[in-house]
Amino acid sequence: MTDARPNTTPLVELDDVVKHFDVRLGAFGGVRGVVRAVDGVTLTIGARETLGLVGESGCGKSTVGKLIARLDQPTSGAVRLNGTDISHLPERRLRPMRRDVQMVFQDPYSSLNPRMTAGRIVEEPLLEHGIGDRAGRRESVRALFEKVGLRATLTTSYPNALSGGQRQRLGIARALALEPKLIIADEPVSALDVSVQAQVINLMERLRNETHVAFLFVSHDLAVVEHISDRVAVMYLGQIVEAAAKTDLFARPTHPYSELLMQAVPRIDRGRQRRSAPVGEVPSPLNPPPGCRYHTRCPLAEDICRRETPSLRTIAPGHAVACHVRAP
Amino acid sequence: MTATSDTRAPSGRSAYALGWLRQNIYLVLGVAIVGGFAFIAVFAEAIAPYGADEQNLLFALEGPSAAHLVGTDALGRDLLSRVLIGTRHTLTVALTSVAIAAMAGIVLGLISGFVRGWPGRIIDAAVDIALTIPMMVLAIAIAAVMGAGVVGLIVAISISFTPPIARILRGRVLEIREEDFVDAAVMVGVPAWKIMLRHVLPNASTIVVIEASLQAGQAVLVATALGFLGLGVQPPIPEWGTLLGTGREYLQAAPHIVISPGIAISLLVLGFNLLGDGLRDWLDPRIGA
């Protein structure tokens, strides 16, 4: 295991990124509340690195993905791609940079236009970026189909003729078409049958090893994340509570929340084990608790946790934790 | 495919076709009626026993007879021929108006549903206001301003039929905009206008087709109503509403004059409504009644 930290300019840098959603009621209703979906996230993804982003549903991990993809703009903070802050670039200037970041979506049904053939779906990125002539594009599409394990005869099929696994392979082929430097995979297998999940994970792993593309792997499935990631960041209520190399994190989870998550992973070799049961519910991001977000459920909570928000502190090379008790 | 299923295929297919026909009986009837009128509109001169303007004052205001199957009008013109030839005028006005309304509605609906910010909001507010005015009143007002005649009629109907299409399309566009394939298109660098045309519109077209065919029936009613009021197609052109309007003067003496255009109007409206309902059931079972 090498140190997974990038030593040159990272591919993606999130600098204290905040995304708030206003909650309005009715057409003339004022702002009734603010959902703090992402609240001060600082994160880097190095070239060729696979970063797993884990957390419960609603913790803001998908929003982080959308902000890096610039499908959404942050309320404050900077999202840098190759050193350029893309968070407020106009779409016209952004478009050439979009080649570098592609996305694989969670729902393989919603992510494919039902009125386009499979071949056309994969060809569209090439067409829009003016890559190749008609014959060249057709050849590229065929190569991409082969790369993701789809038969070339499927190019003329419409998505409704494809299975869930085939659809997700098609989504991956589309994401690969522009030879991106980063692929954001937002729960790419959670909508698939378990038997197909492994195939798609293996496909992504193979592609990563062949093309050296970096991955942001957003998931709530720790087993999958452990399998595929180099580094893992744990999110809780819009903040990152711990980030470390995969082996470090899974061997020595330091934040009490990470600890709880790791214990929840079923393991064959561990047998029956005492698990500390999670206490209470995840508080609403509409009105997050002050201080450390986790103090309402944390068995270690002290006075300071209720007052002050802990910042990420490096406790070992490449291992950062935000906890007053464990990383004072 | 095995040999047995191959040999069974024809009977299976015809049973399937029969089931389809039974399930889509509205669509079949609608297509038959509208298709019939379209045929008449194209070949009216060949079918009609007399010319539209052929007068024979000796036989004025006569009831149905062997020579004039549904009678004659005040100038002795054959009513059957006038109704047959009038099909073309009524159908042309209705279809042209609905086509224009559909195109305008598509543009407005796409923009108001897809473009966030002020362009969408302004269109949306304008459509809201237009929808509060009853369609017929709006059409009469516009026709009165434009003056009588075919062009005024078409303009009046297209303008008053645009808001419903824009509104219904907007709803569908708002739905489609949330689909991941729209985000995927943004990610691969497709500009917004191409996303609207290539990704959003094709997935929303069904609802426009259904709404437009239902509107065509309405357009026939509005066109003939305006003709009846003298705001539409002007005599001596034998448009159905105009035929009704001129027949009204002789309602006491010769009630047969208004019967044949009246039946024609009802039948065509019925045809378009069946067509619209049938298309809806066939193409979009989700919103079926």
Coordinates of C-alpha atoms in Angstrom, one line a residue:
Chain A
M1 CA 0.0 0.0 0.0
T2 CA 1.5 3.2 -1.1
D3 CA 0.6 6.6 0.3
A4 CA -2.5 7.5 -1.8
R5 CA -2.1 11.2 -1.3
P6 CA -1.4 13.1 -4.5
N7 CA 1.9 14.9 -4.5
T8 CA 1.3 17.2 -7.5
T9 CA -1.8 19.3 -8.2
P10 CA -4.7 17.2 -7.4
L11 CA -7.3 16.5 -10.2
V12 CA -10.1 17.8 -8.1
E13 CA -10.0 20.0 -5.1
L14 CA -13.0 21.0 -2.9
D15 CA -12.2 23.9 -0.7
D16 CA -14.6 24.5 2.1
V17 CA -17.6 23.8 -0.2
V18 CA -21.0 24.6 1.1
K19 CA -24.3 23.9 -0.6
H20 CA -27.5 25.0 0.9
F21 CA -31.0 24.4 -0.5
D22 CA -33.7 26.9 0.4
V23 CA -36.9 25.4 1.4
R24 CA -39.8 27.5 0.1
L25 CA -43.5 27.0 0.4
G26 CA -45.8 28.0 -2.4
A27 CA -45.1 30.4 -5.3
F28 CA -44.8 33.5 -3.1
G29 CA -43.6 31.8 0.0
G30 CA -40.4 33.1 1.5
V31 CA -37.5 30.9 2.5
R32 CA -38.8 28.7 5.3
G33 CA -35.6 26.9 6.1
V34 CA -32.2 25.9 4.7
V35 CA -31.1 22.4 4.1
R36 CA -27.4 22.3 4.7
A37 CA -26.8 19.4 2.3
V38 CA -23.0 20.1 2.1
D39 CA -21.6 22.2 4.9
G40 CA -17.9 22.9 4.6
V41 CA -16.4 20.0 2.7
T42 CA -12.7 20.0 1.9
L43 CA -11.6 17.1 -0.2
T44 CA -9.1 16.2 -2.9
I45 CA -9.1 13.5 -5.6
G46 CA -5.7 12.8 -7.1
A47 CA -5.2 11.7 -10.7
R48 CA -5.7 7.9 -11.1
E49 CA -7.1 7.7 -7.6
T50 CA -10.3 6.0 -6.6
L51 CA -12.0 7.8 -3.8
G52 CA -14.9 6.1 -2.0
L53 CA -17.4 8.5 -0.5
V54 CA -19.6 6.8 2.0
G55 CA -22.4 7.8 4.4
E56 CA -26.0 7.3 5.1
S57 CA -28.7 8.4 2.7
G58 CA -29.2 12.2 3.0
C59 CA -25.7 12.9 4.2
G60 CA -24.9 15.0 1.1
K61 CA -22.6 12.6 -0.7
S62 CA -24.6 12.7 -4.0
T63 CA -24.6 16.5 -3.8
V64 CA -20.8 16.5 -3.5
G65 CA -20.8 14.4 -6.7
K66 CA -23.1 16.8 -8.5
L67 CA -21.0 19.8 -7.4
I68 CA -17.9 18.3 -8.8
A69 CA -19.8 17.5 -12.0
R70 CA -21.0 21.1 -12.0
L71 CA -24.6 19.9 -12.3
D72 CA -25.1 22.2 -9.4
Q73 CA -23.3 25.2 -8.1
P74 CA -22.0 25.6 -4.6
T75 CA -23.4 28.2 -2.2
S76 CA -19.8 29.1 -1.3
G77 CA -16.4 27.6 -1.5
A78 CA -14.4 26.5 -4.6
V79 CA -14.5 23.4 -6.7
R80 CA -11.2 23.3 -8.6
L81 CA -10.6 21.0 -11.6
N82 CA -7.0 20.8 -12.6
G83 CA -6.5 24.0 -10.6
T84 CA -9.3 26.0 -12.2
D85 CA -12.3 27.0 -10.1
I86 CA -15.3 25.7 -12.1
S87 CA -17.9 26.5 -9.5
H88 CA -19.1 29.6 -11.3
L89 CA -17.7 29.3 -14.8
P90 CA -20.3 30.1 -17.5
E91 CA -21.5 27.0 -19.3
R92 CA -19.8 28.1 -22.5
R93 CA -16.4 28.1 -21.0
L94 CA -17.2 25.0 -18.9
R95 CA -18.1 22.8 -21.9
P96 CA -14.6 22.0 -23.1
M97 CA -13.6 21.1 -19.5
R98 CA -16.6 18.8 -19.1
R99 CA -14.6 16.2 -21.2
D100 CA -12.5 15.6 -18.1
V101 CA -15.3 14.7 -15.8
Q102 CA -18.0 12.2 -16.6
M103 CA -20.7 10.6 -14.6
V104 CA -22.3 7.1 -14.2
F105 CA -25.7 7.4 -12.7
Q106 CA -27.5 5.4 -10.1
D107 CA -30.7 4.7 -12.0
P108 CA -30.0 2.9 -15.3
Y109 CA -33.5 3.5 -16.4
S110 CA -33.7 7.3 -15.9
S111 CA -30.1 7.8 -17.2
L112 CA -30.8 6.7 -20.8
N113 CA -33.0 8.6 -23.2
P114 CA -35.7 6.0 -24.2
R115 CA -36.0 7.6 -27.7
M116 CA -32.3 7.1 -28.6
T117 CA -30.6 4.0 -29.8
A118 CA -27.8 2.6 -27.7
G119 CA -25.3 3.4 -30.4
R120 CA -26.5 7.0 -30.6
I121 CA -26.3 7.4 -26.8
V122 CA -22.6 6.5 -26.9
E123 CA -22.0 8.5 -30.1
E124 CA -23.5 11.7 -28.8
P125 CA -20.5 12.8 -26.7
L126 CA -18.2 12.3 -29.6
L127 CA -20.5 14.2 -31.9
E128 CA -20.8 17.2 -29.6
H129 CA -17.1 17.5 -29.1
G130 CA -16.4 17.0 -32.9
I131 CA -14.4 13.9 -32.4
G132 CA -13.9 11.9 -35.6
D133 CA -16.0 11.7 -38.8
R134 CA -19.0 9.5 -39.2
A135 CA -17.1 6.3 -39.9
G136 CA -14.5 7.0 -37.1
R137 CA -17.3 7.6 -34.6
R138 CA -19.0 4.4 -35.6
E139 CA -15.7 2.6 -35.0
S140 CA -15.2 4.3 -31.6
V141 CA -18.7 3.3 -30.6
R142 CA -18.0 -0.3 -31.5
A143 CA -14.8 -0.2 -29.5
L144 CA -16.5 1.3 -26.5
F145 CA -19.3 -1.4 -26.7
E146 CA -16.6 -4.1 -26.7
K147 CA -14.8 -2.4 -23.8
V148 CA -17.8 -2.6 -21.6
G149 CA -18.8 -6.0 -22.7
L150 CA -21.8 -5.2 -24.9
R151 CA -22.4 -7.0 -28.2
A152 CA -21.9 -4.7 -31.2
T153 CA -25.3 -5.7 -32.5
L154 CA -26.9 -3.8 -29.6
T155 CA -26.0 -0.5 -31.1
T156 CA -29.3 -0.3 -32.9
S157 CA -31.4 -1.4 -29.9
Y158 CA -33.4 1.0 -27.8
P159 CA -32.7 1.1 -24.0
N160 CA -36.1 -0.6 -23.3
A161 CA -34.7 -3.7 -25.0
L162 CA -31.7 -3.9 -22.6
S163 CA -31.5 -5.4 -19.1
G164 CA -30.5 -3.4 -16.1
G165 CA -26.9 -4.6 -16.2
Q166 CA -26.7 -3.9 -20.0
R167 CA -28.1 -0.4 -19.4
Q168 CA -25.5 0.3 -16.8
R169 CA -22.8 -0.9 -19.1
L170 CA -24.1 1.4 -21.7
G171 CA -24.0 4.3 -19.2
I172 CA -20.4 3.4 -18.5
A173 CA -19.6 3.3 -22.2
R174 CA -21.1 6.8 -22.6
A175 CA -19.0 8.1 -19.7
L176 CA -15.8 6.6 -21.2
A177 CA -16.4 8.0 -24.7
L178 CA -14.6 11.3 -24.0
E179 CA -11.7 9.6 -22.2
P180 CA -12.3 11.5 -19.0
K181 CA -9.8 11.9 -16.2
L182 CA -12.5 11.4 -13.6
I183 CA -15.6 9.4 -13.5
I184 CA -18.1 10.1 -10.8
A185 CA -20.1 7.0 -10.1
D186 CA -23.1 7.8 -7.9
E187 CA -24.3 4.6 -6.4
P188 CA -23.7 2.9 -9.7
V189 CA -24.8 -0.6 -8.7
S190 CA -27.4 -0.1 -6.0
A191 CA -30.2 -0.3 -8.5
L192 CA -29.0 -3.6 -9.9
D193 CA -29.6 -7.2 -9.0
V194 CA -27.0 -8.6 -6.7
S195 CA -25.8 -11.0 -9.3
V196 CA -25.2 -8.2 -11.7
Q197 CA -23.6 -5.9 -9.2
A198 CA -20.4 -7.9 -9.1
Q199 CA -20.1 -7.9 -12.8
V200 CA -20.5 -4.1 -13.1
I201 CA -18.0 -3.5 -10.2
N202 CA -15.5 -5.8 -11.8
L203 CA -16.0 -4.0 -15.1
M204 CA -15.3 -0.6 -13.5
E205 CA -12.3 -2.0 -11.7
R206 CA -10.9 -3.4 -15.0
L207 CA -11.5 -0.1 -16.8
R208 CA -9.8 1.8 -14.0
N209 CA -6.7 -0.5 -14.3
E210 CA -6.7 -0.2 -18.1
T211 CA -7.4 3.5 -18.5
H212 CA -6.0 5.0 -15.2
V213 CA -9.1 7.1 -14.9
A214 CA -9.8 8.4 -11.4
F215 CA -13.0 7.5 -9.8
L216 CA -15.2 9.1 -7.2
F217 CA -17.2 6.2 -6.0
V218 CA -20.3 7.4 -4.1
S219 CA -21.9 4.6 -2.2
H220 CA -23.6 3.5 1.0
D221 CA -22.4 0.0 0.4
L222 CA -19.2 -0.3 2.4
A223 CA -18.3 -3.8 1.1
V224 CA -18.2 -2.4 -2.5
V225 CA -16.3 0.7 -1.4
E226 CA -13.7 -1.4 0.4
H227 CA -13.3 -3.5 -2.6
I228 CA -12.7 -0.8 -5.1
S229 CA -11.3 2.3 -3.3
D230 CA -7.8 3.5 -2.7
R231 CA -8.9 6.1 -0.3
V232 CA -12.2 6.5 1.6
A233 CA -14.0 9.6 3.0
V234 CA -16.8 9.2 5.4
M235 CA -19.6 11.8 5.4
Y236 CA -22.1 12.6 8.1
L237 CA -24.8 15.3 7.8
G238 CA -23.0 17.4 5.1
Q239 CA -19.5 17.1 6.6
I240 CA -16.5 14.9 6.2
V241 CA -15.8 13.2 9.5
E242 CA -12.9 11.0 8.4
A243 CA -10.7 10.5 5.4
A244 CA -8.0 7.9 5.1
A245 CA -6.4 5.3 2.9
K246 CA -8.8 2.4 2.6
T247 CA -6.7 -0.1 4.6
D248 CA -6.1 2.5 7.3
L249 CA -9.8 3.3 7.6
F250 CA -11.0 -0.2 7.6
A251 CA -8.3 -1.4 10.0
R252 CA -8.4 1.6 12.4
P253 CA -11.5 3.6 12.0
T254 CA -11.0 6.6 14.4
H255 CA -14.1 8.7 14.3
P256 CA -16.8 7.1 16.4
Y257 CA -19.2 7.3 13.4
S258 CA -16.7 5.5 11.1
E259 CA -16.3 2.9 13.8
L260 CA -20.0 2.4 13.8
L261 CA -20.1 2.1 10.0
M262 CA -17.2 -0.4 9.9
Q263 CA -18.9 -2.6 12.5
A264 CA -21.9 -2.7 10.4
V265 CA -20.1 -4.4 7.6
P266 CA -20.8 -8.1 7.8
R267 CA -17.6 -10.2 7.7
I268 CA -17.1 -13.9 7.4
D269 CA -13.8 -14.0 9.2
R270 CA -15.0 -12.0 12.2
G271 CA -17.8 -14.3 13.2
R272 CA -20.4 -13.1 15.7
Q273 CA -19.3 -10.0 17.4
R274 CA -20.7 -7.5 19.8
R275 CA -21.8 -4.4 18.0
S276 CA -22.6 -1.2 19.6
A277 CA -26.1 -0.4 18.5
P278 CA -26.5 3.0 16.8
V279 CA -28.2 5.5 19.1
G280 CA -31.2 7.5 17.9
E281 CA -31.9 8.8 14.4
V282 CA -29.9 11.0 12.0
P283 CA -30.8 14.6 12.8
S284 CA -32.4 16.6 10.0
P285 CA -30.0 18.6 7.8
L286 CA -32.7 21.3 7.9
N287 CA -31.7 22.0 11.5
P288 CA -28.4 20.2 12.2
P289 CA -27.2 20.1 15.8
P290 CA -24.6 22.7 16.9
G291 CA -21.0 21.7 17.6
C292 CA -20.1 18.3 16.3
R293 CA -22.9 17.0 14.2
Y294 CA -22.5 13.6 15.6
H295 CA -22.7 14.4 19.3
T296 CA -26.4 13.5 19.6
R297 CA -25.6 9.9 18.8
C298 CA -22.0 9.7 19.9
P299 CA -21.2 7.5 23.0
L300 CA -18.0 9.5 23.6
A301 CA -19.6 13.0 23.4
E302 CA -18.2 15.6 25.8
D303 CA -19.1 19.2 26.6
I304 CA -16.9 20.6 23.9
C305 CA -18.6 18.4 21.3
R306 CA -21.9 20.2 21.9
R307 CA -20.2 23.7 21.6
E308 CA -17.6 23.6 18.9
T309 CA -17.5 22.0 15.5
P310 CA -14.3 19.9 15.2
S311 CA -12.1 20.4 12.2
L312 CA -10.4 17.7 10.2
R313 CA -7.0 17.0 11.8
T314 CA -4.3 14.9 10.4
I315 CA -3.5 12.1 12.8
A316 CA -1.2 10.1 10.6
P317 CA 0.0 10.6 7.0
G318 CA -3.0 10.7 4.8
H319 CA -5.4 10.1 7.7
A320 CA -7.6 13.0 8.8
V321 CA -10.3 12.9 11.5
A322 CA -12.8 15.5 12.8
C323 CA -13.3 14.5 16.4
H324 CA -12.6 16.4 19.6
V325 CA -12.2 13.2 21.6
R326 CA -10.3 10.9 19.3
A327 CA -8.2 13.6 17.6
P328 CA -7.8 16.4 20.0
Chain B
M1 CA -38.3 -20.0 -31.8
T2 CA -39.5 -23.6 -32.1
A3 CA -41.4 -25.0 -35.0
T4 CA -44.7 -25.3 -33.1
S5 CA -44.8 -21.7 -32.1
D6 CA -44.0 -20.8 -35.7
T7 CA -47.0 -22.6 -37.0
R8 CA -49.2 -21.1 -34.3
A9 CA -48.0 -17.6 -35.0
P10 CA -50.6 -16.6 -37.6
S11 CA -53.6 -17.5 -35.5
G12 CA -51.9 -16.0 -32.5
R13 CA -51.2 -12.8 -34.4
S14 CA -54.8 -12.4 -35.7
A15 CA -56.2 -13.0 -32.2
Y16 CA -53.8 -10.4 -31.0
A17 CA -54.9 -8.0 -33.7
L18 CA -58.5 -8.6 -32.9
G19 CA -57.8 -7.9 -29.2
W20 CA -55.9 -4.8 -30.1
L21 CA -58.9 -3.5 -32.3
R22 CA -61.3 -4.2 -29.4
Q23 CA -59.1 -2.4 -26.9
N24 CA -58.6 0.5 -29.2
I25 CA -62.1 0.8 -30.6
Y26 CA -62.2 4.6 -30.1
L27 CA -59.0 5.0 -32.0
V28 CA -60.3 2.9 -34.9
L29 CA -63.6 4.7 -35.0
G30 CA -61.9 8.1 -34.8
V31 CA -59.5 7.3 -37.6
A32 CA -62.3 6.0 -39.7
I33 CA -64.5 9.1 -39.2
V34 CA -61.7 11.7 -39.6
G35 CA -60.2 9.7 -42.4
G36 CA -63.6 9.6 -44.1
F37 CA -63.9 13.4 -43.9
A38 CA -60.3 13.9 -45.1
F39 CA -61.1 11.7 -48.1
I40 CA -64.2 13.8 -48.8
A41 CA -62.3 17.0 -48.4
V42 CA -59.8 15.9 -51.0
F43 CA -62.2 14.4 -53.6
A44 CA -65.2 16.6 -52.9
E45 CA -65.7 17.8 -56.5
A46 CA -65.7 14.2 -57.7
I47 CA -68.1 13.0 -55.1
A48 CA -70.5 15.9 -55.1
P49 CA -73.4 15.6 -57.5
Y50 CA -73.5 19.4 -58.3
G51 CA -71.1 22.3 -58.1
A52 CA -71.0 24.3 -54.9
D53 CA -72.3 27.4 -56.5
E54 CA -74.6 25.8 -59.1
Q55 CA -77.9 27.7 -58.7
N56 CA -81.3 26.6 -59.8
L57 CA -83.9 29.1 -58.5
L58 CA -86.8 26.9 -59.7
F59 CA -85.9 24.4 -57.0
A60 CA -85.1 26.9 -54.2
L61 CA -85.8 25.8 -50.6
E62 CA -86.8 22.3 -51.6
G63 CA -86.8 19.5 -49.1
P64 CA -85.0 16.2 -49.7
S65 CA -85.7 14.5 -53.0
A66 CA -84.1 12.1 -55.4
A67 CA -82.4 14.9 -57.3
H68 CA -81.3 16.7 -54.1
L69 CA -80.8 14.1 -51.4
V70 CA -80.8 16.6 -48.5
G71 CA -82.6 19.4 -50.3
T72 CA -81.6 22.8 -51.6
D73 CA -81.0 26.3 -50.1
A74 CA -82.6 29.7 -50.9
L75 CA -80.8 30.0 -54.2
G76 CA -81.6 26.4 -55.2
R77 CA -78.0 25.2 -54.6
D78 CA -77.7 21.5 -53.8
L79 CA -77.0 21.3 -50.0
L80 CA -75.3 17.9 -50.1
S81 CA -72.8 19.2 -52.6
R82 CA -72.2 22.3 -50.5
V83 CA -71.7 20.3 -47.3
L84 CA -69.3 17.9 -49.1
I85 CA -67.3 20.7 -50.6
G86 CA -67.5 22.7 -47.4
T87 CA -65.7 19.9 -45.6
R88 CA -62.5 21.1 -47.1
H89 CA -62.9 24.6 -45.7
T90 CA -63.9 23.5 -42.2
L91 CA -61.1 20.9 -42.1
T92 CA -58.5 23.2 -43.5
V93 CA -59.2 25.9 -41.0
A94 CA -59.3 23.5 -38.0
L95 CA -56.2 21.6 -38.9
T96 CA -54.1 24.7 -39.9
S97 CA -55.1 26.4 -36.7
V98 CA -54.3 23.4 -34.5
A99 CA -51.0 22.9 -36.3
I100 CA -50.0 26.5 -35.7
A101 CA -51.2 26.4 -32.1
A102 CA -49.2 23.1 -31.6
M103 CA -46.0 24.7 -32.9
A104 CA -46.3 27.8 -30.9
G105 CA -47.3 25.8 -27.9
I106 CA -44.3 23.6 -28.3
V107 CA -41.9 26.5 -28.4
L108 CA -43.6 28.3 -25.4
G109 CA -44.0 25.1 -23.4
L110 CA -40.4 23.9 -23.9
I111 CA -39.0 27.3 -22.9
S112 CA -41.3 27.8 -19.9
G113 CA -40.6 24.3 -18.7
F114 CA -36.9 24.0 -19.4
V115 CA -35.3 27.5 -19.1
R116 CA -35.0 28.5 -15.4
G117 CA -35.3 32.2 -14.6
W118 CA -37.3 35.0 -16.1
P119 CA -38.0 33.8 -19.7
G120 CA -39.8 30.8 -18.3
R121 CA -41.6 32.7 -15.6
I122 CA -42.9 35.4 -18.0
I123 CA -44.3 32.8 -20.5
D124 CA -45.8 30.9 -17.6
A125 CA -47.6 34.0 -16.3
A126 CA -48.8 34.9 -19.8
V127 CA -50.2 31.4 -20.3
D128 CA -51.9 31.6 -16.9
I129 CA -53.6 34.8 -17.8
A130 CA -54.7 33.5 -21.3
L131 CA -56.1 30.3 -19.7
T132 CA -58.5 32.3 -17.5
I133 CA -60.3 33.6 -20.6
P134 CA -62.7 31.0 -22.1
M135 CA -61.3 29.8 -25.4
M136 CA -64.5 30.7 -27.4
V137 CA -64.6 34.3 -26.0
L138 CA -60.9 34.8 -26.7
A139 CA -61.4 33.5 -30.3
I140 CA -64.4 35.7 -30.9
A141 CA -62.5 38.7 -29.6
I142 CA -59.5 38.1 -31.8
A143 CA -61.7 37.4 -34.8
A144 CA -63.6 40.6 -34.3
V145 CA -60.3 42.5 -34.1
M146 CA -58.8 40.7 -37.1
G147 CA -62.0 41.1 -39.2
A148 CA -63.9 38.4 -40.9
G149 CA -62.2 35.9 -43.3
V150 CA -60.2 32.8 -43.4
V151 CA -56.9 34.3 -42.2
G152 CA -58.6 36.1 -39.2
L153 CA -60.3 32.9 -38.3
I154 CA -57.1 30.8 -38.4
V155 CA -55.2 33.5 -36.4
A156 CA -58.0 33.7 -33.8
I157 CA -58.2 29.9 -33.3
S158 CA -54.4 29.4 -33.2
I159 CA -53.9 32.1 -30.6
S160 CA -56.6 30.9 -28.4
F161 CA -55.5 27.2 -28.7
T162 CA -51.8 27.8 -27.9
P163 CA -52.0 28.3 -24.1
P164 CA -53.4 24.8 -23.3
I165 CA -50.7 23.1 -25.4
A166 CA -48.0 25.2 -23.8
R167 CA -49.3 24.4 -20.3
I168 CA -49.7 20.7 -20.8
L169 CA -46.2 20.4 -22.4
R170 CA -44.6 22.5 -19.6
G171 CA -45.8 20.0 -17.1
R172 CA -44.3 17.1 -19.0
V173 CA -41.0 19.0 -19.6
L174 CA -40.7 19.8 -15.9
E175 CA -41.0 16.0 -15.3
I176 CA -38.4 15.1 -18.0
R177 CA -36.0 17.8 -16.9
E178 CA -35.4 15.8 -13.7
E179 CA -34.5 12.6 -15.6
D180 CA -30.8 11.6 -15.3
F181 CA -30.4 11.4 -19.1
V182 CA -30.8 15.2 -19.2
D183 CA -27.9 15.6 -16.7
A184 CA -26.0 13.0 -18.7
A185 CA -26.4 15.2 -21.8
V186 CA -25.2 18.2 -19.9
M187 CA -22.1 16.2 -18.8
V188 CA -21.2 15.2 -22.3
G189 CA -21.4 18.8 -23.4
V190 CA -24.7 19.1 -25.3
P191 CA -25.9 22.7 -25.4
A192 CA -29.3 23.5 -23.7
W193 CA -31.2 24.1 -27.0
K194 CA -30.1 20.7 -28.3
I195 CA -31.0 19.0 -25.1
M196 CA -34.5 20.5 -25.5
L197 CA -34.9 19.4 -29.0
R198 CA -33.1 16.1 -28.9
H199 CA -33.8 14.8 -25.4
V200 CA -36.8 16.6 -23.9
L201 CA -39.2 17.1 -26.9
P202 CA -39.1 13.6 -28.3
N203 CA -40.1 12.3 -24.9
A204 CA -42.9 14.8 -24.5
S205 CA -44.3 14.6 -28.1
T206 CA -46.9 12.0 -27.3
I207 CA -48.8 14.3 -25.0
V208 CA -48.7 17.1 -27.6
V209 CA -50.1 14.7 -30.3
I210 CA -52.9 13.7 -28.0
E211 CA -53.8 17.2 -27.0
A212 CA -53.7 18.5 -30.5
S213 CA -56.1 15.8 -31.8
L214 CA -58.5 16.6 -29.0
Q215 CA -58.1 20.3 -29.8
A216 CA -58.9 19.7 -33.5
G217 CA -62.5 18.8 -32.5
Q218 CA -62.7 22.0 -30.5
A219 CA -61.3 23.9 -33.4
V220 CA -64.0 22.6 -35.7
L221 CA -66.6 23.9 -33.1
V222 CA -65.0 27.3 -32.8
A223 CA -64.5 27.7 -36.5
T224 CA -68.1 26.8 -37.3
A225 CA -69.4 29.0 -34.4
L226 CA -67.5 32.0 -35.8
G227 CA -68.7 31.2 -39.3
F228 CA -72.2 31.0 -37.9
L229 CA -71.8 34.4 -36.3
G230 CA -70.5 35.9 -39.5
L231 CA -67.0 36.3 -38.1
G232 CA -65.5 33.4 -40.0
V233 CA -65.4 32.3 -43.5
Q234 CA -67.7 34.5 -45.6
P235 CA -70.4 33.3 -48.0
P236 CA -70.7 32.1 -50.7
I237 CA -67.9 29.8 -49.5
P238 CA -69.8 26.8 -48.2
E239 CA -68.0 26.4 -44.9
W240 CA -70.2 24.5 -42.5
G241 CA -70.7 27.3 -39.9
T242 CA -71.5 29.7 -42.7
L243 CA -74.0 27.2 -44.1
L244 CA -75.6 27.1 -40.7
G245 CA -75.7 30.9 -40.4
T246 CA -77.3 31.5 -43.7
G247 CA -79.8 28.6 -43.1
R248 CA -80.8 30.1 -39.8
E249 CA -82.8 32.8 -41.7
Y250 CA -85.0 30.1 -43.2
L251 CA -85.3 28.0 -40.1
Q252 CA -89.2 28.3 -40.0
A253 CA -89.7 27.7 -43.7
A254 CA -87.0 25.2 -44.6
P255 CA -85.5 23.6 -41.4
H256 CA -83.7 21.0 -43.6
I257 CA -81.1 23.5 -44.5
V258 CA -79.4 23.5 -41.1
I259 CA -79.7 19.7 -40.5
S260 CA -77.0 18.4 -42.9
P261 CA -74.2 20.9 -41.9
G262 CA -75.2 20.3 -38.3
I263 CA -74.8 16.6 -38.6
A264 CA -71.5 17.0 -40.4
I265 CA -70.2 19.2 -37.6
S266 CA -71.3 16.9 -34.9
L267 CA -69.8 13.9 -36.7
L268 CA -66.4 15.5 -37.3
V269 CA -66.2 16.7 -33.7
L270 CA -67.1 13.3 -32.5
G271 CA -64.4 11.8 -34.8
F272 CA -61.7 14.1 -33.5
N273 CA -62.7 13.4 -29.9
L274 CA -62.6 9.6 -30.4
L275 CA -59.3 10.0 -32.2
G276 CA -57.8 12.0 -29.3
D277 CA -59.2 9.6 -26.6
G278 CA -58.1 6.6 -28.6
L279 CA -54.6 8.0 -29.1
R280 CA -54.4 8.7 -25.4
D281 CA -55.4 5.2 -24.4
W282 CA -53.1 3.7 -26.9
L283 CA -50.0 5.9 -26.5
D284 CA -50.2 6.9 -22.9
P285 CA -52.1 4.5 -20.8
R286 CA -50.9 6.2 -17.6
I287 CA -53.2 9.2 -18.1
G288 CA -56.2 7.2 -19.3
A289 CA -59.6 7.9 -17.8

